[in-house]
PDB file of C-alpha atoms in Angstrom:
ATOM      1  CA  UNK A   1     -14.124 -91.357  -0.520  1.00 40.00           C
ATOM      2  CA  UNK A   2     -17.180 -92.856   1.378  1.00 46.00           C
ATOM      3  CA  UNK A   3     -15.815 -91.547   4.595  1.00 51.00           C
ATOM      4  CA  UNK A   4     -15.371 -87.805   3.464  1.00 52.00           C
ATOM      5  CA  UNK A   5     -17.582 -85.320   5.351  1.00 53.00           C
ATOM      6  CA  UNK A   6     -20.492 -83.802   3.399  1.00 57.00           C
ATOM      7  CA  UNK A   7     -19.816 -80.175   2.191  1.00 53.00           C
ATOM      8  CA  UNK A   8     -21.866 -77.306   3.684  1.00 53.00           C
ATOM      9  CA  UNK A   9     -24.755 -76.000   2.147  1.00 56.00           C
ATOM     10  CA  UNK A  10     -24.484 -72.948  -0.338  1.00 54.00           C
ATOM     11  CA  UNK A  11     -20.877 -73.961  -1.199  1.00 64.00           C
ATOM     12  CA  UNK A  12     -21.268 -73.573  -5.033  1.00 67.00           C
ATOM     13  CA  UNK A  13     -17.919 -72.749  -6.560  1.00 77.00           C
ATOM     14  CA  UNK A  14     -16.297 -72.449  -3.051  1.00 84.00           C
ATOM     15  CA  UNK A  15     -13.429 -74.534  -1.559  1.00 84.00           C
ATOM     16  CA  UNK A  16     -14.766 -76.816   1.179  1.00 83.00           C
ATOM     17  CA  UNK A  17     -12.042 -79.417   1.032  1.00 86.00           C
ATOM     18  CA  UNK A  18      -8.622 -79.960   0.018  1.00 87.00           C
ATOM     19  CA  UNK A  19      -6.723 -83.364  -0.135  1.00 86.00           C
ATOM     20  CA  UNK A  20      -9.419 -84.765   1.793  1.00 86.00           C
ATOM     21  CA  UNK A  21      -9.046 -82.140   4.541  1.00 88.00           C
ATOM     22  CA  UNK A  22     -11.684 -79.465   5.576  1.00 88.00           C
ATOM     23  CA  UNK A  23      -8.902 -77.667   7.429  1.00 90.00           C
ATOM     24  CA  UNK A  24      -5.223 -77.473   6.848  1.00 90.00           C
ATOM     25  CA  UNK A  25      -2.784 -78.777   9.488  1.00 87.00           C
ATOM     26  CA  UNK A  26       0.386 -76.827   8.153  1.00 87.00           C
ATOM     27  CA  UNK A  27      -0.037 -73.642  10.294  1.00 88.00           C
ATOM     28  CA  UNK A  28      -0.308 -73.078  14.168  1.00 81.00           C
ATOM     29  CA  UNK A  29      -3.674 -71.160  14.295  1.00 87.00           C
ATOM     30  CA  UNK A  30      -7.194 -71.975  12.913  1.00 88.00           C
ATOM     31  CA  UNK A  31      -7.255 -68.993  10.786  1.00 90.00           C
ATOM     32  CA  UNK A  32      -4.019 -69.782   9.200  1.00 90.00           C
ATOM     33  CA  UNK A  33      -5.424 -73.522   8.334  1.00 91.00           C
ATOM     34  CA  UNK A  34      -8.892 -72.250   6.935  1.00 90.00           C
ATOM     35  CA  UNK A  35      -9.918 -73.503   3.553  1.00 90.00           C
ATOM     36  CA  UNK A  36     -12.193 -70.727   1.951  1.00 87.00           C
ATOM     37  CA  UNK A  37     -12.770 -69.132  -1.248  1.00 89.00           C
ATOM     38  CA  UNK A  38     -12.942 -70.481  -4.841  1.00 91.00           C
ATOM     39  CA  UNK A  39     -10.101 -72.223  -6.477  1.00 89.00           C
ATOM     40  CA  UNK A  40      -9.462 -69.132  -8.744  1.00 89.00           C
ATOM     41  CA  UNK A  41     -11.111 -70.686 -11.620  1.00 89.00           C
ATOM     42  CA  UNK A  42     -14.633 -69.196 -11.317  1.00 89.00           C
ATOM     43  CA  UNK A  43     -16.682 -66.908  -9.054  1.00 91.00           C
ATOM     44  CA  UNK A  44     -20.260 -66.055  -8.647  1.00 89.00           C
ATOM     45  CA  UNK A  45     -22.105 -64.428 -11.605  1.00 89.00           C
ATOM     46  CA  UNK A  46     -22.630 -60.771 -11.782  1.00 90.00           C
ATOM     47  CA  UNK A  47     -19.265 -60.279 -10.242  1.00 92.00           C
ATOM     48  CA  UNK A  48     -18.370 -56.633  -9.622  1.00 93.00           C
ATOM     49  CA  UNK A  49     -15.232 -54.503  -9.198  1.00 93.00           C
ATOM     50  CA  UNK A  50     -15.857 -53.600  -5.646  1.00 94.00           C
ATOM     51  CA  UNK A  51     -15.750 -57.260  -4.348  1.00 93.00           C
ATOM     52  CA  UNK A  52     -12.767 -58.752  -2.534  1.00 93.00           C
ATOM     53  CA  UNK A  53     -13.096 -62.510  -2.937  1.00 92.00           C
ATOM     54  CA  UNK A  54     -11.015 -65.192  -1.189  1.00 92.00           C
ATOM     55  CA  UNK A  55      -9.300 -67.686  -3.243  1.00 92.00           C
ATOM     56  CA  UNK A  56      -7.351 -70.978  -1.945  1.00 92.00           C
ATOM     57  CA  UNK A  57      -3.822 -71.169  -3.467  1.00 90.00           C
ATOM     58  CA  UNK A  58      -2.389 -74.796  -3.077  1.00 87.00           C
ATOM     59  CA  UNK A  59       1.061 -73.732  -3.876  1.00 84.00           C
ATOM     60  CA  UNK A  60       1.095 -71.320  -0.795  1.00 88.00           C
ATOM     61  CA  UNK A  61      -0.888 -73.730   1.366  1.00 89.00           C
ATOM     62  CA  UNK A  62      -3.297 -70.945   2.306  1.00 90.00           C
ATOM     63  CA  UNK A  63      -6.357 -68.898   1.321  1.00 91.00           C
ATOM     64  CA  UNK A  64      -6.003 -65.175   0.111  1.00 93.00           C
ATOM     65  CA  UNK A  65      -7.873 -62.258  -0.453  1.00 94.00           C
ATOM     66  CA  UNK A  66      -8.077 -60.518  -4.057  1.00 95.00           C
ATOM     67  CA  UNK A  67      -8.727 -57.057  -5.074  1.00 96.00           C
ATOM     68  CA  UNK A  68      -9.527 -55.252  -8.131  1.00 95.00           C
ATOM     69  CA  UNK A  69      -6.572 -53.899 -10.011  1.00 92.00           C
ATOM     70  CA  UNK A  70      -8.506 -52.438 -13.310  1.00 91.00           C
ATOM     71  CA  UNK A  71      -9.971 -53.782 -16.225  1.00 92.00           C
ATOM     72  CA  UNK A  72      -9.368 -54.688 -19.953  1.00 91.00           C
ATOM     73  CA  UNK A  73     -11.178 -55.306 -23.155  1.00 92.00           C
ATOM     74  CA  UNK A  74     -10.236 -58.686 -24.320  1.00 90.00           C
ATOM     75  CA  UNK A  75     -11.457 -59.174 -27.948  1.00 89.00           C
ATOM     76  CA  UNK A  76     -14.591 -57.340 -27.317  1.00 88.00           C
ATOM     77  CA  UNK A  77     -15.175 -59.043 -24.038  1.00 91.00           C
ATOM     78  CA  UNK A  78     -14.800 -56.948 -20.777  1.00 93.00           C
ATOM     79  CA  UNK A  79     -12.827 -58.325 -18.108  1.00 95.00           C
ATOM     80  CA  UNK A  80     -12.158 -57.546 -14.417  1.00 96.00           C
ATOM     81  CA  UNK A  81      -8.503 -57.793 -13.076  1.00 96.00           C
ATOM     82  CA  UNK A  82      -7.685 -59.195  -9.820  1.00 96.00           C
ATOM     83  CA  UNK A  83      -4.490 -59.470  -7.782  1.00 95.00           C
ATOM     84  CA  UNK A  84      -3.507 -60.128  -4.286  1.00 93.00           C
ATOM     85  CA  UNK A  85      -4.662 -57.653  -1.708  1.00 95.00           C
ATOM     86  CA  UNK A  86      -2.150 -55.323  -0.118  1.00 93.00           C
ATOM     87  CA  UNK A  87      -3.129 -57.061   3.208  1.00 94.00           C
ATOM     88  CA  UNK A  88      -2.040 -60.523   2.270  1.00 94.00           C
ATOM     89  CA  UNK A  89       1.670 -59.197   1.629  1.00 94.00           C
ATOM     90  CA  UNK A  90       2.036 -57.228   4.886  1.00 95.00           C
ATOM     91  CA  UNK A  91       4.313 -58.300   7.847  1.00 94.00           C
ATOM     92  CA  UNK A  92       2.660 -59.456  10.863  1.00 93.00           C
ATOM     93  CA  UNK A  93       3.269 -55.927  12.431  1.00 94.00           C
ATOM     94  CA  UNK A  94       1.319 -54.303   9.828  1.00 95.00           C
ATOM     95  CA  UNK A  95      -1.261 -56.934   9.621  1.00 94.00           C
ATOM     96  CA  UNK A  96      -1.552 -59.028  12.783  1.00 93.00           C
ATOM     97  CA  UNK A  97      -3.577 -61.807  10.907  1.00 92.00           C
ATOM     98  CA  UNK A  98      -0.280 -62.615   9.075  1.00 93.00           C
ATOM     99  CA  UNK A  99       1.319 -63.671  12.232  1.00 92.00           C
ATOM    100  CA  UNK A 100      -0.461 -67.004  11.476  1.00 91.00           C
ATOM    101  CA  UNK A 101       1.780 -67.463   8.642  1.00 92.00           C
ATOM    102  CA  UNK A 102       5.039 -66.155  10.202  1.00 90.00           C
ATOM    103  CA  UNK A 103       5.261 -63.241   7.926  1.00 92.00           C
ATOM    104  CA  UNK A 104       8.173 -60.976   9.544  1.00 91.00           C
ATOM    105  CA  UNK A 105       8.912 -59.107   6.368  1.00 92.00           C
ATOM    106  CA  UNK A 106       6.533 -57.653   3.870  1.00 94.00           C
ATOM    107  CA  UNK A 107       6.069 -59.516   0.598  1.00 93.00           C
ATOM    108  CA  UNK A 108       7.620 -62.793   1.841  1.00 94.00           C
ATOM    109  CA  UNK A 109       5.453 -65.619   2.631  1.00 92.00           C
ATOM    110  CA  UNK A 110       7.332 -68.627   4.375  1.00 91.00           C
ATOM    111  CA  UNK A 111       6.386 -72.378   3.602  1.00 85.00           C
ATOM    112  CA  UNK A 112       4.889 -73.960   6.461  1.00 82.00           C
ATOM    113  CA  UNK A 113       7.036 -74.812   9.188  1.00 72.00           C
ATOM    114  CA  UNK A 114       6.221 -78.649   8.475  1.00 65.00           C
ATOM    115  CA  UNK A 115       8.373 -78.078   5.366  1.00 68.00           C
ATOM    116  CA  UNK A 116      11.545 -77.786   7.509  1.00 69.00           C
ATOM    117  CA  UNK A 117      13.264 -75.527   5.150  1.00 81.00           C
ATOM    118  CA  UNK A 118      14.036 -71.780   5.138  1.00 87.00           C
ATOM    119  CA  UNK A 119      12.042 -71.300   1.889  1.00 91.00           C
ATOM    120  CA  UNK A 120      10.015 -68.087   1.349  1.00 93.00           C
ATOM    121  CA  UNK A 121       7.780 -67.220  -1.727  1.00 93.00           C
ATOM    122  CA  UNK A 122       7.704 -63.798  -3.056  1.00 93.00           C
ATOM    123  CA  UNK A 123       6.517 -62.068  -6.205  1.00 92.00           C
ATOM    124  CA  UNK A 124       9.114 -62.069  -8.891  1.00 89.00           C
ATOM    125  CA  UNK A 125      11.894 -59.410  -8.389  1.00 86.00           C
ATOM    126  CA  UNK A 126      10.583 -58.880  -5.122  1.00 88.00           C
ATOM    127  CA  UNK A 127       7.803 -56.876  -6.349  1.00 88.00           C
ATOM    128  CA  UNK A 128       5.563 -55.253  -3.845  1.00 89.00           C
ATOM    129  CA  UNK A 129       7.987 -56.240  -1.157  1.00 89.00           C
ATOM    130  CA  UNK A 130       9.308 -53.854   1.588  1.00 87.00           C
ATOM    131  CA  UNK A 131      12.458 -52.318  -0.404  1.00 82.00           C
ATOM    132  CA  UNK A 132      13.425 -50.258   2.803  1.00 83.00           C
ATOM    133  CA  UNK A 133      14.193 -53.502   4.647  1.00 84.00           C
ATOM    134  CA  UNK A 134      18.022 -54.252   4.621  1.00 80.00           C
ATOM    135  CA  UNK A 135      17.094 -58.142   4.008  1.00 81.00           C
ATOM    136  CA  UNK A 136      15.766 -57.143   0.560  1.00 79.00           C
ATOM    137  CA  UNK A 137      17.934 -54.132  -0.705  1.00 65.00           C
ATOM    138  CA  UNK A 138      21.159 -55.932  -0.173  1.00 62.00           C
ATOM    139  CA  UNK A 139      20.409 -58.004  -3.525  1.00 63.00           C
ATOM    140  CA  UNK A 140      21.961 -55.425  -5.536  1.00 53.00           C
ATOM    141  CA  UNK A 141      21.894 -57.497  -9.021  1.00 49.00           C
ATOM    142  CA  UNK A 142      18.098 -57.440  -8.866  1.00 54.00           C
ATOM    143  CA  UNK A 143      17.091 -54.801 -11.426  1.00 55.00           C
ATOM    144  CA  UNK A 144      15.295 -51.720 -10.172  1.00 53.00           C
ATOM    145  CA  UNK A 145      11.941 -52.436 -12.076  1.00 53.00           C
ATOM    146  CA  UNK A 146      10.036 -53.811  -9.027  1.00 51.00           C
ATOM    147  CA  UNK A 147       7.318 -51.169  -9.884  1.00 55.00           C
ATOM    148  CA  UNK A 148       6.502 -52.828 -13.154  1.00 61.00           C
ATOM    149  CA  UNK A 149       3.358 -54.466 -12.038  1.00 63.00           C
ATOM    150  CA  UNK A 150       2.201 -55.797 -15.443  1.00 73.00           C
ATOM    151  CA  UNK A 151       5.625 -57.992 -15.713  1.00 83.00           C
ATOM    152  CA  UNK A 152       5.692 -59.236 -12.079  1.00 88.00           C
ATOM    153  CA  UNK A 153       2.302 -59.302 -10.537  1.00 91.00           C
ATOM    154  CA  UNK A 154      -0.056 -62.279 -10.146  1.00 93.00           C
ATOM    155  CA  UNK A 155      -3.327 -61.338 -11.960  1.00 94.00           C
ATOM    156  CA  UNK A 156      -6.580 -62.937 -12.735  1.00 95.00           C
ATOM    157  CA  UNK A 157      -8.941 -61.769 -15.276  1.00 96.00           C
ATOM    158  CA  UNK A 158     -12.599 -62.494 -14.766  1.00 95.00           C
ATOM    159  CA  UNK A 159     -15.633 -61.954 -17.058  1.00 94.00           C
ATOM    160  CA  UNK A 160     -18.016 -60.298 -14.508  1.00 93.00           C
ATOM    161  CA  UNK A 161     -21.540 -61.480 -16.020  1.00 90.00           C
ATOM    162  CA  UNK A 162     -20.731 -65.210 -15.675  1.00 90.00           C
ATOM    163  CA  UNK A 163     -17.817 -65.013 -13.105  1.00 91.00           C
ATOM    164  CA  UNK A 164     -15.639 -67.166 -15.226  1.00 91.00           C
ATOM    165  CA  UNK A 165     -11.959 -67.057 -15.400  1.00 93.00           C
ATOM    166  CA  UNK A 166     -10.754 -65.934 -19.017  1.00 93.00           C
ATOM    167  CA  UNK A 167      -6.996 -65.199 -18.632  1.00 93.00           C
ATOM    168  CA  UNK A 168      -4.407 -65.756 -15.665  1.00 94.00           C
ATOM    169  CA  UNK A 169      -0.988 -64.725 -15.018  1.00 93.00           C
ATOM    170  CA  UNK A 170       0.521 -66.799 -11.936  1.00 92.00           C
ATOM    171  CA  UNK A 171       3.838 -65.498 -11.069  1.00 93.00           C
ATOM    172  CA  UNK A 172       5.728 -66.502  -7.963  1.00 93.00           C
ATOM    173  CA  UNK A 173       9.390 -66.457  -7.015  1.00 93.00           C
ATOM    174  CA  UNK A 174      11.144 -68.912  -4.573  1.00 93.00           C
ATOM    175  CA  UNK A 175      13.682 -67.682  -2.260  1.00 93.00           C
ATOM    176  CA  UNK A 176      15.875 -69.064   0.506  1.00 90.00           C
ATOM    177  CA  UNK A 177      16.817 -67.099   3.702  1.00 89.00           C
ATOM    178  CA  UNK A 178      20.351 -66.925   4.126  1.00 87.00           C
ATOM    179  CA  UNK A 179      21.660 -66.995   7.653  1.00 85.00           C
ATOM    180  CA  UNK A 180      25.506 -66.528   8.036  1.00 83.00           C
ATOM    181  CA  UNK A 181      26.922 -69.814   9.917  1.00 78.00           C
ATOM    182  CA  UNK A 182      23.563 -71.674   9.695  1.00 74.00           C
ATOM    183  CA  UNK A 183      22.401 -71.628   5.955  1.00 72.00           C
ATOM    184  CA  UNK A 184      25.110 -70.025   4.521  1.00 76.00           C
ATOM    185  CA  UNK A 185      28.883 -69.405   5.238  1.00 78.00           C
ATOM    186  CA  UNK A 186      29.826 -66.866   7.796  1.00 82.00           C
ATOM    187  CA  UNK A 187      31.044 -64.308   5.537  1.00 81.00           C
ATOM    188  CA  UNK A 188      27.621 -64.222   3.595  1.00 80.00           C
ATOM    189  CA  UNK A 189      25.309 -61.339   4.405  1.00 82.00           C
ATOM    190  CA  UNK A 190      21.962 -62.276   5.889  1.00 85.00           C
ATOM    191  CA  UNK A 191      19.217 -61.825   3.115  1.00 87.00           C
ATOM    192  CA  UNK A 192      16.659 -63.357   1.128  1.00 89.00           C
ATOM    193  CA  UNK A 193      18.336 -64.967  -1.887  1.00 89.00           C
ATOM    194  CA  UNK A 194      16.180 -65.596  -5.115  1.00 90.00           C
ATOM    195  CA  UNK A 195      16.457 -68.988  -6.475  1.00 91.00           C
ATOM    196  CA  UNK A 196      13.857 -69.030  -9.284  1.00 92.00           C
ATOM    197  CA  UNK A 197      10.659 -67.504 -10.318  1.00 90.00           C
ATOM    198  CA  UNK A 198       8.037 -69.067 -12.625  1.00 92.00           C
ATOM    199  CA  UNK A 199       5.252 -67.752 -14.820  1.00 93.00           C
ATOM    200  CA  UNK A 200       2.132 -69.819 -15.386  1.00 91.00           C
ATOM    201  CA  UNK A 201      -0.158 -68.281 -18.172  1.00 92.00           C
ATOM    202  CA  UNK A 202      -3.622 -69.300 -19.128  1.00 89.00           C
ATOM    203  CA  UNK A 203      -5.281 -67.704 -22.205  1.00 90.00           C
ATOM    204  CA  UNK A 204      -8.621 -68.664 -23.919  1.00 90.00           C
ATOM    205  CA  UNK A 205      -8.680 -69.926 -27.498  1.00 89.00           C
ATOM    206  CA  UNK A 206     -10.183 -68.222 -30.396  1.00 89.00           C
ATOM    207  CA  UNK A 207     -12.926 -70.812 -30.466  1.00 90.00           C
ATOM    208  CA  UNK A 208     -13.634 -70.266 -27.015  1.00 88.00           C
ATOM    209  CA  UNK A 209     -14.154 -66.604 -27.425  1.00 88.00           C
ATOM    210  CA  UNK A 210     -16.435 -67.155 -30.469  1.00 88.00           C
ATOM    211  CA  UNK A 211     -18.544 -69.753 -28.536  1.00 88.00           C
ATOM    212  CA  UNK A 212     -18.755 -67.419 -25.323  1.00 86.00           C
ATOM    213  CA  UNK A 213     -19.887 -64.507 -27.592  1.00 86.00           C
ATOM    214  CA  UNK A 214     -22.680 -66.552 -29.489  1.00 84.00           C
ATOM    215  CA  UNK A 215     -24.008 -68.685 -26.402  1.00 82.00           C
ATOM    216  CA  UNK A 216     -23.604 -66.081 -23.681  1.00 82.00           C
ATOM    217  CA  UNK A 217     -23.336 -62.291 -24.940  1.00 75.00           C
ATOM    218  CA  UNK A 218     -25.743 -62.783 -28.097  1.00 74.00           C
ATOM    219  CA  UNK A 219     -28.649 -64.297 -26.061  1.00 73.00           C
ATOM    220  CA  UNK A 220     -28.135 -61.892 -23.188  1.00 67.00           C
ATOM    221  CA  UNK A 221     -27.888 -58.666 -25.217  1.00 67.00           C
ATOM    222  CA  UNK A 222     -30.513 -59.826 -27.587  1.00 67.00           C
ATOM    223  CA  UNK A 223     -33.068 -60.332 -24.594  1.00 70.00           C
ATOM    224  CA  UNK A 224     -32.255 -56.728 -23.610  1.00 75.00           C
ATOM    225  CA  UNK A 225     -32.821 -55.300 -27.134  1.00 72.00           C
ATOM    226  CA  UNK A 226     -35.992 -57.369 -27.287  1.00 72.00           C
ATOM    227  CA  UNK A 227     -37.262 -56.312 -24.085  1.00 74.00           C
ATOM    228  CA  UNK A 228     -36.430 -52.759 -24.796  1.00 77.00           C
ATOM    229  CA  UNK A 229     -38.328 -52.878 -27.848  1.00 78.00           C
ATOM    230  CA  UNK A 230     -41.356 -54.466 -26.199  1.00 79.00           C
ATOM    231  CA  UNK A 231     -41.427 -51.635 -23.430  1.00 85.00           C
ATOM    232  CA  UNK A 232     -40.956 -48.958 -26.300  1.00 80.00           C
ATOM    233  CA  UNK A 233     -43.833 -50.655 -28.116  1.00 79.00           C
ATOM    234  CA  UNK A 234     -45.967 -50.762 -25.125  1.00 83.00           C
ATOM    235  CA  UNK A 235     -45.559 -47.103 -24.113  1.00 82.00           C
ATOM    236  CA  UNK A 236     -46.099 -46.188 -27.775  1.00 79.00           C
ATOM    237  CA  UNK A 237     -49.368 -47.917 -27.867  1.00 81.00           C
ATOM    238  CA  UNK A 238     -50.372 -46.539 -24.473  1.00 82.00           C
ATOM    239  CA  UNK A 239     -49.667 -42.981 -25.786  1.00 81.00           C
ATOM    240  CA  UNK A 240     -51.754 -43.655 -28.942  1.00 82.00           C
ATOM    241  CA  UNK A 241     -54.583 -44.882 -27.017  1.00 79.00           C
ATOM    242  CA  UNK A 242     -54.384 -41.844 -24.454  1.00 82.00           C
ATOM    243  CA  UNK A 243     -54.290 -39.526 -27.425  1.00 77.00           C
ATOM    244  CA  UNK A 244     -57.400 -41.089 -29.192  1.00 76.00           C
ATOM    245  CA  UNK A 245     -59.256 -40.936 -25.802  1.00 80.00           C
ATOM    246  CA  UNK A 246     -58.357 -37.383 -25.513  1.00 77.00           C
ATOM    247  CA  UNK A 247     -59.431 -36.306 -29.012  1.00 77.00           C
ATOM    248  CA  UNK A 248     -62.698 -38.239 -28.729  1.00 67.00           C
ATOM    249  CA  UNK A 249     -63.527 -36.473 -25.473  1.00 67.00           C
ATOM    250  CA  UNK A 250     -62.458 -32.945 -26.840  1.00 67.00           C
ATOM    251  CA  UNK A 251     -64.773 -33.712 -29.886  1.00 66.00           C
ATOM    252  CA  UNK A 252     -67.692 -34.411 -27.842  1.00 63.00           C
ATOM    253  CA  UNK A 253     -67.131 -31.466 -25.683  1.00 63.00           C
ATOM    254  CA  UNK A 254     -67.265 -29.168 -28.814  1.00 60.00           C
ATOM    255  CA  UNK A 255     -70.547 -30.199 -30.417  1.00 58.00           C
ATOM    256  CA  UNK A 256     -73.752 -27.745 -29.877  1.00 58.00           C
ATOM    257  CA  UNK A 257     -76.588 -28.796 -27.375  1.00 57.00           C
ATOM    258  CA  UNK A 258     -79.930 -28.951 -28.790  1.00 54.00           C
ATOM    259  CA  UNK A 259     -83.092 -27.407 -27.005  1.00 55.00           C
ATOM    260  CA  UNK A 260     -86.447 -29.432 -27.110  1.00 54.00           C
ATOM    261  CA  UNK A 261     -89.791 -27.940 -26.038  1.00 56.00           C
ATOM    262  CA  UNK A 262     -91.846 -30.443 -24.088  1.00 54.00           C
ATOM    263  CA  UNK A 263     -95.531 -30.094 -23.047  1.00 56.00           C
ATOM    264  CA  UNK A 264     -96.742 -31.757 -19.939  1.00 58.00           C
ATOM    265  CA  UNK A 265     -98.944 -34.754 -21.073  1.00 56.00           C
ATOM    266  CA  UNK A 266    -101.866 -33.796 -18.905  1.00 56.00           C
ATOM    267  CA  UNK A 267    -102.262 -30.262 -20.387  1.00 53.00           C
ATOM    268  CA  UNK A 268    -102.176 -31.517 -23.935  1.00 54.00           C
ATOM    269  CA  UNK A 269    -104.845 -34.095 -23.274  1.00 54.00           C
ATOM    270  CA  UNK A 270    -107.266 -31.668 -21.632  1.00 55.00           C
ATOM    271  CA  UNK A 271    -106.764 -29.229 -24.518  1.00 53.00           C
ATOM    272  CA  UNK A 272    -107.613 -32.072 -27.115  1.00 54.00           C
ATOM    273  CA  UNK A 273    -110.837 -32.818 -24.910  1.00 53.00           C
ATOM    274  CA  UNK A 274    -111.914 -29.320 -25.095  1.00 54.00           C
ATOM    275  CA  UNK A 275    -111.442 -29.006 -28.810  1.00 54.00           C
ATOM    276  CA  UNK A 276    -113.559 -31.988 -29.358  1.00 49.00           C
ATOM    277  CA  UNK A 277    -116.461 -30.723 -27.287  1.00 49.00           C
ATOM    278  CA  UNK A 278    -116.402 -27.482 -29.052  1.00 52.00           C
ATOM    279  CA  UNK A 279    -116.759 -29.274 -32.229  1.00 52.00           C
TER     280      UNK A 279
END
């Protein structure tokens, strides 16, 4: 551990290393071997639905981009839903970046060449795969329900204020590629053959939900209410002060003006002196 390089700056909640490697050695390009994004358990606070974050998936040996697929109310807590961006599932013709992962058919990610086996990962029941490909639609026993995204998509539900993962459904299907005379008998049709699909589910407990509302939501919304009341009180006091000043000015303006007769001081003194001499 002492020989590991230091992580780069500003890497909070970001994957900077995996298994002691800052870069993978499974793929043939630097793009494919990049380690970037979070581990999927947390994102930055004030997360918005327009963002498309990256997430490193160790099961796939690569980083993937996520995008918004809606929102939901979970026991009074608003959550944003994320799933694999469509670009991550396209073949290398429609998305040249996926040539780094040898993706020749939309919806199928091969395991790295170092594995040495014709193993491909897809979403369950070939969900979001290219069903017009003859390598896919030859599996006639797969139910025609590949449009049921809620049942077969991999989804992450993130609380946007904290950026924390609240609920997750990780669904992946493992397939093998059957090649007549090589990985299968000569009379077998060339196709992707499903082996198994798995579903890993994460759900918060009732205690976690209660603590989140008490320690996160209550102080946050409480501060908003207190701040709003303080602003309203300040505006109200200012309005009262302005009204009182206006009334005072208007009252002074309505009072009558008194006239005073003043005589020059010199004239009065001379008159008084003349009166004294006559006396």
